[in-house]
Coordinates of C-alpha atoms in Angstrom, one line a residue:
X1 CA -16.6 -7.4 -38.7
X2 CA -14.4 -5.6 -36.5
X3 CA -15.5 -6.1 -32.6
X4 CA -15.1 -3.3 -30.3
X5 CA -15.9 -4.3 -27.2
X6 CA -15.7 -1.8 -24.2
X7 CA -16.4 -2.3 -20.4
X8 CA -17.8 0.2 -17.7
X9 CA -20.6 1.2 -15.8
X10 CA -23.3 2.9 -17.6
X11 CA -26.1 4.8 -15.9
X12 CA -29.5 5.7 -16.2
X13 CA -30.5 9.6 -17.1
X14 CA -33.6 11.4 -16.1
X15 CA -33.8 14.4 -17.9
X16 CA -36.7 17.1 -16.7
X17 CA -39.0 17.5 -19.9
X18 CA -38.6 21.1 -21.3
X19 CA -35.7 23.2 -20.0
X20 CA -37.7 22.6 -16.3
X21 CA -35.5 22.6 -13.4
X22 CA -34.9 19.4 -11.3
X23 CA -36.1 21.1 -8.4
X24 CA -39.5 22.1 -9.6
X25 CA -40.5 19.1 -12.2
X26 CA -43.3 16.7 -12.4
X27 CA -42.5 15.5 -15.6
X28 CA -38.9 13.4 -16.5
X29 CA -37.4 11.1 -19.1
X30 CA -36.0 8.0 -18.6
X31 CA -32.7 7.3 -21.4
X32 CA -29.2 5.0 -20.3
X33 CA -26.1 6.7 -20.1
X34 CA -22.8 5.6 -19.7
X35 CA -20.0 6.3 -22.1
X36 CA -18.8 3.0 -22.5
X37 CA -21.7 2.0 -24.1
X38 CA -22.8 5.4 -25.9
X39 CA -19.2 4.5 -27.8
X40 CA -20.8 1.0 -28.5
X41 CA -23.6 2.6 -30.0
X42 CA -22.2 4.9 -31.6
X43 CA -19.6 1.8 -33.0
X44 CA -22.6 -0.4 -34.1
X45 CA -24.5 2.2 -35.9
X46 CA -21.2 2.8 -37.6
X47 CA -21.3 -1.2 -39.0
X48 CA -19.0 -2.4 -36.2
X49 CA -19.8 -5.4 -34.3
X50 CA -19.4 -4.2 -30.3
X51 CA -20.0 -5.2 -27.0
X52 CA -20.8 -3.7 -23.7
X53 CA -19.0 -5.3 -20.4
X54 CA -20.5 -4.3 -17.3
X55 CA -22.4 -5.8 -14.1
X56 CA -25.9 -4.4 -13.4
X57 CA -28.0 -5.2 -10.7
X58 CA -30.9 -7.4 -11.5
X59 CA -33.9 -5.8 -10.9
X60 CA -35.8 -3.6 -13.4
X61 CA -33.6 -0.9 -13.4
X62 CA -30.4 -3.0 -14.7
X63 CA -32.7 -5.0 -17.3
X64 CA -33.9 -1.6 -18.7
X65 CA -30.6 -0.6 -19.3
X66 CA -29.6 -4.2 -21.1
X67 CA -32.8 -3.7 -23.5
X68 CA -31.7 -0.1 -24.8
X69 CA -28.3 -1.4 -25.7
X70 CA -29.4 -4.3 -27.0
X71 CA -32.7 -2.3 -29.2
X72 CA -29.6 -0.3 -30.5
X73 CA -27.9 -3.2 -31.6
X74 CA -25.4 -4.2 -29.6
X75 CA -24.2 -7.2 -27.5
X76 CA -24.0 -7.5 -23.7
X77 CA -22.3 -9.3 -21.4
X78 CA -22.8 -8.8 -18.8
X79 CA -22.2 -10.1 -14.5
X80 CA -26.0 -10.1 -12.6
X81 CA -26.2 -8.7 -9.2
X82 CA -27.9 -9.6 -6.3
X83 CA -26.8 -6.7 -4.2
X84 CA -25.7 -3.2 -5.3
X85 CA -27.9 -0.5 -7.2
X86 CA -28.7 1.2 -10.3
X87 CA -26.4 4.3 -11.1
X88 CA -28.4 7.0 -11.9
X89 CA -27.9 10.6 -13.4
X90 CA -29.7 13.9 -13.1
X91 CA -29.9 16.3 -16.0
X92 CA -31.0 19.4 -16.2
X93 CA -30.8 21.5 -20.1
X94 CA -31.1 24.7 -19.4
X95 CA -30.7 27.8 -21.7
X96 CA -28.9 30.6 -21.2
X97 CA -28.6 32.7 -18.9
X98 CA -29.1 29.2 -16.7
X99 CA -26.0 26.7 -16.6
X100 CA -26.9 23.3 -17.2
X101 CA -26.9 20.8 -14.3
X102 CA -26.0 17.4 -13.7
X103 CA -26.3 15.3 -10.7
X104 CA -24.6 12.0 -10.2
X105 CA -26.2 9.9 -8.0
X106 CA -23.2 6.1 -8.7
X107 CA -22.4 5.5 -5.0
X108 CA -22.2 1.3 -4.6
X109 CA -23.9 1.2 -8.2
X110 CA -23.3 -2.6 -8.8
X111 CA -20.8 -2.0 -11.5
X112 CA -18.4 -1.2 -9.0
X113 CA -17.8 -5.1 -7.3
X114 CA -17.4 -6.3 -10.9
X115 CA -14.1 -8.6 -10.6
X116 CA -11.9 -9.8 -13.9
X117 CA -13.7 -13.5 -12.7
X118 CA -17.1 -12.3 -13.7
X119 CA -16.1 -11.1 -17.2
X120 CA -14.8 -12.9 -20.1
X121 CA -11.5 -12.1 -20.7
X122 CA -10.9 -14.4 -23.2
X123 CA -13.7 -12.0 -25.3
X124 CA -11.5 -9.2 -24.6
X125 CA -8.1 -10.6 -25.4
X126 CA -9.4 -11.8 -28.9
X127 CA -10.9 -8.0 -29.7
X128 CA -9.8 -6.2 -31.8
X129 CA -10.6 -2.8 -30.2
X130 CA -11.2 -3.1 -26.4
X131 CA -12.4 1.1 -24.5
X132 CA -12.9 1.7 -20.9
X133 CA -13.6 5.8 -20.2
X134 CA -11.9 7.7 -17.4
X135 CA -15.0 7.4 -15.6
X136 CA -15.5 4.1 -14.7
X137 CA -12.0 4.6 -12.7
X138 CA -13.9 6.9 -11.0
X139 CA -15.9 4.7 -8.3
X140 CA -14.5 3.0 -5.4
X141 CA -14.2 -0.8 -5.4
X142 CA -13.2 -3.1 -7.0
X143 CA -14.4 -1.7 -10.6
X144 CA -10.9 -0.1 -11.0
X145 CA -8.6 -2.7 -10.6
X146 CA -10.9 -4.2 -13.0
X147 CA -10.9 -1.3 -15.8
X148 CA -7.2 -2.5 -15.4
X149 CA -6.8 -5.8 -16.0
X150 CA -9.2 -5.4 -19.1
X151 CA -6.9 -2.7 -20.3
X152 CA -3.8 -4.7 -20.1
X153 CA -5.5 -7.7 -21.3
X154 CA -6.1 -6.5 -24.2
X155 CA -3.0 -5.7 -25.5
X156 CA -3.3 -7.9 -28.8
X157 CA -5.6 -5.2 -30.0
X158 CA -6.4 -1.5 -30.2
X159 CA -6.2 -0.1 -26.9
X160 CA -8.2 3.2 -26.9
X161 CA -9.1 5.1 -23.8
X162 CA -11.4 8.4 -23.0
X163 CA -10.7 10.6 -20.3
X164 CA -13.2 11.3 -19.3
X165 CA -12.7 13.6 -16.2
X166 CA -15.6 14.1 -14.2
X167 CA -15.5 16.5 -11.8
X168 CA -18.7 15.3 -10.3
X169 CA -17.3 12.1 -9.8
X170 CA -13.8 12.4 -8.2
X171 CA -11.2 15.0 -7.8
X172 CA -8.4 16.3 -10.3
X173 CA -5.3 14.9 -8.4
X174 CA -7.3 11.6 -7.7
X175 CA -8.0 11.9 -11.7
X176 CA -4.6 12.3 -12.5
X177 CA -3.2 9.6 -10.2
X178 CA -5.2 6.9 -10.9
X179 CA -4.9 7.3 -14.8
X180 CA -1.6 7.8 -15.3
X181 CA -1.3 4.1 -13.4
X182 CA -3.2 2.8 -17.2
X183 CA -1.9 5.4 -19.5
X184 CA 1.2 3.1 -20.6
X185 CA -1.9 0.6 -22.0
X186 CA -3.8 3.0 -24.2
X187 CA -2.5 3.1 -28.0
X188 CA -5.5 5.6 -28.5
X189 CA -6.6 8.6 -26.1
X190 CA -10.1 10.8 -26.7
X191 CA -10.1 13.6 -24.7
X192 CA -12.5 16.4 -24.8
X193 CA -10.3 19.8 -24.9
X194 CA -11.1 21.2 -21.4
X195 CA -11.5 18.6 -19.5
X196 CA -7.7 17.1 -21.6
X197 CA -6.7 21.1 -20.4
X198 CA -7.8 20.5 -16.4
X199 CA -6.3 16.6 -16.1
X200 CA -3.0 17.6 -18.0
X201 CA -2.5 21.2 -16.6
X202 CA -2.2 22.3 -20.4
X203 CA -2.9 26.6 -21.5
X204 CA -1.3 26.2 -24.8
X205 CA -3.1 25.5 -28.2
X206 CA -4.7 22.2 -28.7
X207 CA -2.3 21.2 -31.8
X208 CA 0.5 22.0 -29.4
X209 CA -1.0 20.4 -26.0
X210 CA -1.6 17.2 -28.5
X211 CA 1.2 16.1 -30.0
X212 CA 4.0 16.5 -26.7
X213 CA 0.8 14.8 -25.2
X214 CA 1.2 12.1 -27.9
X215 CA 5.2 11.9 -27.5
X216 CA 5.5 12.4 -23.7
X217 CA 2.9 10.1 -22.9
X218 CA 3.6 7.9 -26.0
X219 CA 0.2 7.5 -27.6
X220 CA 0.3 6.4 -30.8
X221 CA -2.7 8.2 -31.3
X222 CA -4.5 11.4 -29.4
X223 CA -7.5 13.0 -30.3
X224 CA -8.9 16.4 -28.7
X225 CA -12.4 17.0 -29.6
X226 CA -14.1 20.5 -29.3
X227 CA -18.1 20.2 -29.6
X228 CA -19.3 22.4 -32.6
X229 CA -16.2 24.1 -33.5
X230 CA -15.0 19.9 -34.8
X231 CA -11.8 18.3 -34.0
X232 CA -7.9 17.5 -34.2
X233 CA -5.8 14.6 -34.4
X234 CA -2.2 13.7 -33.6
X235 CA -1.3 10.9 -35.1
X236 CA 2.1 9.2 -35.9
X237 CA 3.1 12.4 -35.1
X238 CA 1.3 14.2 -37.5
X239 CA -2.3 16.8 -37.1
X240 CA -5.3 16.6 -38.5
X241 CA -7.7 19.0 -37.8
X242 CA -11.6 19.2 -39.5
X243 CA -14.2 22.0 -39.0
X244 CA -17.1 21.4 -36.6
X245 CA -20.6 22.4 -38.7
X246 CA -23.7 24.7 -37.3
X247 CA -26.7 23.0 -36.6
X248 CA -29.8 23.7 -34.4
X249 CA -28.3 21.8 -30.9
X250 CA -31.1 19.5 -29.6
X251 CA -29.0 17.7 -26.8
X252 CA -25.7 17.9 -26.8
X253 CA -25.2 15.5 -24.2
X254 CA -24.3 12.2 -26.6
X255 CA -22.3 14.2 -29.5
X256 CA -18.2 13.5 -28.1
X257 CA -19.5 9.8 -27.3
X258 CA -20.7 9.1 -30.2
X259 CA -17.6 10.7 -32.4
X260 CA -15.2 7.7 -30.7
X261 CA -17.6 5.6 -31.8
X262 CA -17.8 6.7 -35.1
X263 CA -13.8 7.4 -34.6
X264 CA -12.4 3.9 -33.7
X265 CA -15.2 1.8 -36.0
X266 CA -13.6 3.4 -38.9
X267 CA -9.8 3.3 -37.6
X268 CA -10.7 -0.1 -36.9
X269 CA -12.5 -0.6 -40.8
X270 CA -8.4 0.5 -42.0
X271 CA -9.6 4.1 -42.7
X272 CA -6.5 6.7 -41.9
X273 CA -6.5 9.0 -39.3
X274 CA -8.0 11.9 -41.4
X275 CA -11.4 9.6 -42.9
X276 CA -12.1 8.4 -39.2
X277 CA -11.4 12.1 -37.6
X278 CA -14.4 13.2 -40.4
X279 CA -16.6 10.8 -39.7
X280 CA -15.9 11.1 -35.9
X281 CA -17.2 15.2 -36.1
X282 CA -19.9 13.6 -38.7
X283 CA -21.9 11.5 -36.4
X284 CA -20.9 14.1 -32.9
X285 CA -23.1 17.0 -35.4
X286 CA -25.9 14.0 -35.8
X287 CA -25.6 13.7 -32.3
X288 CA -26.1 17.1 -31.5
X289 CA -29.9 16.5 -32.8
X290 CA -30.9 13.7 -31.0
X291 CA -32.2 14.1 -27.7
X292 CA -30.9 11.3 -25.2
X293 CA -27.2 10.5 -25.3
X294 CA -27.2 7.1 -27.3
X295 CA -27.3 8.2 -31.5
X296 CA -29.3 7.0 -33.7
X297 CA -27.6 8.8 -36.2
X298 CA -26.8 5.8 -39.2
X299 CA -24.0 5.0 -41.2
X300 CA -26.1 6.5 -44.5
X301 CA -26.0 9.5 -42.5
X302 CA -22.9 10.0 -41.6
X303 CA -21.9 9.2 -45.2
X304 CA -23.9 11.9 -46.8
X305 CA -22.7 14.8 -44.1
X306 CA -18.8 13.5 -44.5
X307 CA -19.4 14.4 -48.4
X308 CA -20.6 18.0 -46.8
X309 CA -18.0 18.2 -45.1
X310 CA -15.4 16.8 -47.3
X311 CA -17.1 19.4 -50.0
X312 CA -16.2 22.6 -47.6
X313 CA -19.8 23.5 -46.9

């Protein structure tokens, strides 16, 4: 079994029941949500041995995060903090013409103070693949240097990064400066199309800028996800594309991470870029039909949908 190690901060996501507004809601749902932990959950569901590394407050909220990940089959290596708080996200899903809202409340999160000495760096060095998201580097504190140390310690295995640019956390200029400093350690870059256009200032069509990013930044693989429109991958100079499947979306929050987890699991299992892409799109499609940002779609469900994609339906 292949091992994927992910590192980053994970928040608790609070959402009003139904389509209520944040300012008037009386009932909220609380779920765990973090890019790296969501990717670990998706990879685990596909059969990978997935581990999430981080720092959490030694509190009921911090333990809620750990418990949720264990329930999804993800191993954890956590540094427990006496100080610092649990990061929060307040998410409002709204039907048109209203727009969705996401309020970030992650300042002074315990994870921001994590240092390399608090992590099992030997495990990172042994892992088949390591994954970090750009949003983790947006936090102030020791976590930025620690994330870079994790990426560079993982040089013996596959190093994957999600661009994961979230405007509520940092500016475009700050994101560019920080991410430019770590891209040289990354083998596989995964990015949402709109975020990639913003950070890399691209206006051309996705096939063109994916190929350009792979060439100019020396990434082995560049993956561009396009929400319900599917995704494409540029690997070894070759472009592969996969259309999406139209479904009745329940919650799109975790589709991108579901894609990344399934894609990485297939790559680690020896699949080619095209096969990994199709599994990623299938996993993302199923995630849109599931409440919360952590997918509960099984490998069997993903494989069944892959068959449909292969048949062109």
